[in-house]
PDB file of C-alpha atoms in Angstrom:
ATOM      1  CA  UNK A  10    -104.617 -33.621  19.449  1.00  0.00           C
ATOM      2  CA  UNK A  11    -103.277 -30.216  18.565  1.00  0.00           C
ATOM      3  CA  UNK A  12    -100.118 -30.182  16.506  1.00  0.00           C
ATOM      4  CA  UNK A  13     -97.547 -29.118  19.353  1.00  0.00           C
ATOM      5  CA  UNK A  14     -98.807 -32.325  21.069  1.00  0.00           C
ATOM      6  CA  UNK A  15     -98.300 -34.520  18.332  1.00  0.00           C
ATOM      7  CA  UNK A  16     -94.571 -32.941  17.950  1.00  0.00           C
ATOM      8  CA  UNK A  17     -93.709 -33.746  21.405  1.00  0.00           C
ATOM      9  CA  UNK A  18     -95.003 -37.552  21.213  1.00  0.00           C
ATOM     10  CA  UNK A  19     -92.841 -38.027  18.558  1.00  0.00           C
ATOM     11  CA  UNK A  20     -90.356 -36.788  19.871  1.00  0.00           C
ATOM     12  CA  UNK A  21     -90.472 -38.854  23.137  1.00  0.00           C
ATOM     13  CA  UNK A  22     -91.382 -41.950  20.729  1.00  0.00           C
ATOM     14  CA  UNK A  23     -88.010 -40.979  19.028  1.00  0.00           C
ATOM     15  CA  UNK A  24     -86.098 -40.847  21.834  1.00  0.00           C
ATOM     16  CA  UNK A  25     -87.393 -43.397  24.406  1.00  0.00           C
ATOM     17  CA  UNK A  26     -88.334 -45.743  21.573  1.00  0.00           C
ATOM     18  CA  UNK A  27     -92.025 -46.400  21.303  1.00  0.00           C
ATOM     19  CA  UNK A  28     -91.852 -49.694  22.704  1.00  0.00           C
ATOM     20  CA  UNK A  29     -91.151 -47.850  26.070  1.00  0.00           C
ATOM     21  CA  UNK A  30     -94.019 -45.145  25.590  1.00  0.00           C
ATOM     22  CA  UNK A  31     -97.145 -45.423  26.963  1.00  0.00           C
ATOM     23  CA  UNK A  32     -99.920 -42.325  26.116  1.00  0.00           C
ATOM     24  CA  UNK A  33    -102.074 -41.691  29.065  1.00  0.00           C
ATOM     25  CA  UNK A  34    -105.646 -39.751  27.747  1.00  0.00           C
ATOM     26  CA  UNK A  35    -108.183 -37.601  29.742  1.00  0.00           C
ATOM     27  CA  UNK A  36    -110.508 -37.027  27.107  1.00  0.00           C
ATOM     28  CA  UNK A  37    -114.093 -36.646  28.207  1.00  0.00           C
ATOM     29  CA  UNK A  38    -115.759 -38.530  25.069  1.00  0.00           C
ATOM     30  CA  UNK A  39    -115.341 -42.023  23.214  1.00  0.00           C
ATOM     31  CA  UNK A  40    -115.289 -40.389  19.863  1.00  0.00           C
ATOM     32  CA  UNK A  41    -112.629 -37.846  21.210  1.00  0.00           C
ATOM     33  CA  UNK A  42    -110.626 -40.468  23.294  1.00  0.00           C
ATOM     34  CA  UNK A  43    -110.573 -42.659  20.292  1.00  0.00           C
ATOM     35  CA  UNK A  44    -109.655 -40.016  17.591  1.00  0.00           C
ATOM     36  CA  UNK A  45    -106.249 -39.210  19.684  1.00  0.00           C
ATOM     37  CA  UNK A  46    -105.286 -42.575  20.531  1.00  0.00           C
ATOM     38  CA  UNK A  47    -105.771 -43.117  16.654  1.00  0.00           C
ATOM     39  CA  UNK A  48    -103.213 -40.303  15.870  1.00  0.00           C
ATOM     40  CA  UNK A  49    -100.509 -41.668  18.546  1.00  0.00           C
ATOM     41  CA  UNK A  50    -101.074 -45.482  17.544  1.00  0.00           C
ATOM     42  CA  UNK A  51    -101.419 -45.250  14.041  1.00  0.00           C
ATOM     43  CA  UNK A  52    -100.986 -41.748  12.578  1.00  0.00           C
ATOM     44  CA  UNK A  53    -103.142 -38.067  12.329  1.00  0.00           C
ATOM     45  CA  UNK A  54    -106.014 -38.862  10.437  1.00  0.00           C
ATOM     46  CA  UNK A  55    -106.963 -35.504   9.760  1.00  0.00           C
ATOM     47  CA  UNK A  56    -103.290 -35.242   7.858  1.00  0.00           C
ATOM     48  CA  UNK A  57    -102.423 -31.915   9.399  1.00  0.00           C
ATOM     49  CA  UNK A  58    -100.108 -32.377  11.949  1.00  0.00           C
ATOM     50  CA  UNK A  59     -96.452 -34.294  12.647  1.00  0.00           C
ATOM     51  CA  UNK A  60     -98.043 -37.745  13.456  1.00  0.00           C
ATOM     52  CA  UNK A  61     -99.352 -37.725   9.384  1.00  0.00           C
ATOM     53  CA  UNK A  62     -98.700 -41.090   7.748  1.00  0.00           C
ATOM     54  CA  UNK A  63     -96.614 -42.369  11.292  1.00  0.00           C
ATOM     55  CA  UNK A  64     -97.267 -45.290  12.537  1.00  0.00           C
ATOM     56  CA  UNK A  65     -96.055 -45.620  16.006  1.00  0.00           C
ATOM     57  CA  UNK A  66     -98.290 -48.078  17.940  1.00  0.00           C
ATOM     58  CA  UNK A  67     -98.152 -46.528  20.611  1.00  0.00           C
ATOM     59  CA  UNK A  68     -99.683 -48.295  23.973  1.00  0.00           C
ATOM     60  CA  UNK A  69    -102.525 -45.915  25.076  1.00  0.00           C
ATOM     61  CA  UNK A  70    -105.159 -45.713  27.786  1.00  0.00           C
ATOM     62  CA  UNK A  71    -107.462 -43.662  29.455  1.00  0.00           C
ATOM     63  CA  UNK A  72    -107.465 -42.638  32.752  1.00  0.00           C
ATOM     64  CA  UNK A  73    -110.814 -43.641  33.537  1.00  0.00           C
ATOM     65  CA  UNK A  74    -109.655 -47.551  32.381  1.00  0.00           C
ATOM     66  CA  UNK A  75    -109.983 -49.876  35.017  1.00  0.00           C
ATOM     67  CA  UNK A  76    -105.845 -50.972  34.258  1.00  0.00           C
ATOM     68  CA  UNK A  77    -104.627 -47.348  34.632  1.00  0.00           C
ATOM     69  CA  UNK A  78    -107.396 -47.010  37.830  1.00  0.00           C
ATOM     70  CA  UNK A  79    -105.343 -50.465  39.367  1.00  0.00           C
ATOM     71  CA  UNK A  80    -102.145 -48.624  39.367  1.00  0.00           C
ATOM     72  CA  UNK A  81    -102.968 -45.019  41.145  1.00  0.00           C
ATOM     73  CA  UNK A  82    -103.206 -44.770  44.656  1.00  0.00           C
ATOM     74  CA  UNK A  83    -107.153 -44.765  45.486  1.00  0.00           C
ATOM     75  CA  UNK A  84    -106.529 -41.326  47.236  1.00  0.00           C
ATOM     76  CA  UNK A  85    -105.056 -39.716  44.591  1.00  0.00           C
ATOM     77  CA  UNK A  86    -107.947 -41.008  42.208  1.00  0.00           C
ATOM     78  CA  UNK A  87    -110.628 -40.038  44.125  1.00  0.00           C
ATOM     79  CA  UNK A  88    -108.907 -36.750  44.923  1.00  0.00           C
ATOM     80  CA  UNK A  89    -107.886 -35.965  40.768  1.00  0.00           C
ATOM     81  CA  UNK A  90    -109.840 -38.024  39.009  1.00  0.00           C
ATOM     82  CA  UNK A  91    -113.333 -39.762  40.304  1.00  0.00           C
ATOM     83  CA  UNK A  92    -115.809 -36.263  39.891  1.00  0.00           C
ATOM     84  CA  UNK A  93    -114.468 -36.651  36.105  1.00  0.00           C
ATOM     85  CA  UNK A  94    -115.527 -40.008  35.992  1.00  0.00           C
ATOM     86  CA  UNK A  95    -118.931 -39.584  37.197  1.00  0.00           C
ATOM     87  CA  UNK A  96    -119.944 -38.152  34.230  1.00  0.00           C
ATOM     88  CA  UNK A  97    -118.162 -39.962  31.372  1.00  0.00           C
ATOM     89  CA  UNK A  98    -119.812 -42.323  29.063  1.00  0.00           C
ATOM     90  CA  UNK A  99    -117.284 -44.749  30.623  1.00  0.00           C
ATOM     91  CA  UNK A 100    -118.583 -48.032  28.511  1.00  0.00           C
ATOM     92  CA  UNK A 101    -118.062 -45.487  25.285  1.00  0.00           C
ATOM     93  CA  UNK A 102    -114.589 -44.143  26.040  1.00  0.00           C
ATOM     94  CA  UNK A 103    -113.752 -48.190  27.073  1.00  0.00           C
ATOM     95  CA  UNK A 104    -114.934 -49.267  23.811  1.00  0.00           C
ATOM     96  CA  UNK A 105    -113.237 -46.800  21.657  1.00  0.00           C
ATOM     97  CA  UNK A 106    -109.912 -47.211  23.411  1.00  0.00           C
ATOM     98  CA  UNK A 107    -110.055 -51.289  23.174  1.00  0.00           C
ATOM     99  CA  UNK A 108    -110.650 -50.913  19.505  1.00  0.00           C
ATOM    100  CA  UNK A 109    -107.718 -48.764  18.848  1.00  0.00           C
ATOM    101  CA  UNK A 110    -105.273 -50.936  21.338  1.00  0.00           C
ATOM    102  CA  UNK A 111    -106.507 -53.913  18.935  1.00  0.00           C
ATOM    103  CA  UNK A 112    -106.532 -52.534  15.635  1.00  0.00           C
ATOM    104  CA  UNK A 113    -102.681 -50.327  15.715  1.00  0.00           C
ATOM    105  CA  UNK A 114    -101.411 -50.913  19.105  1.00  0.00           C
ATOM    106  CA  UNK A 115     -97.685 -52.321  18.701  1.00  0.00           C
ATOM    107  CA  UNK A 116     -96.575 -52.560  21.880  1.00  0.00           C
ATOM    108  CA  UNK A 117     -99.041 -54.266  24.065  1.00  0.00           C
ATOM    109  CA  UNK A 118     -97.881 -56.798  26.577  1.00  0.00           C
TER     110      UNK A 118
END
């Protein structure tokens, strides 16, 4: 997550509160997914940018998660996101985000 990113989720964080914040991803990896839903849950752990040592626990999903898939019209889907989703590691990107929503999530109903 570039730095101007992490800047504006704080921001929003800051002035929604993060308990009314949900991150929505559309990386194409696991290892990607779960290194940016690790900077808005629990803080940049490469220590470069805004979200350094800021813990917001931030609820976070990707796209491709059946949850998120529940609450978009199928037509939409298909038409934005299904090509994407043919070639993801879905089971990868799954894992990886469950992990993260376990281990720093905050805000999780």
């Amino acid at each position: 997550m570039d730095l101007e990113n992490q800047k504006r989720v704080k921001e929003i964080a800051e002035e929604f509160g993060p308990e009314n914040v949900t991150v929505l991803l559309g990386t194409a990896d696991g290892e990607g997914a779960g290194l940016t839903a690790e900077t808005v849950t629990n803080g940049d752990p490469t220590f470069a940018g805004p979200l350094t040592g800021v813990q917001l626990g931030l609820t976070v999903y990707h796209i491709c998660e059946p949850e998120v898939k529940a609450e978009i019209d199928p037509d939409v889907y298909e038409d934005q996101v299904s090509m994407m989703e043919m070639v993801l590691d879905l089971d990868d990107i799954r894992e990886e985000m469950e992990s993260v929503r376990s281990d720093y999530c905050k805000y999780l109903d």
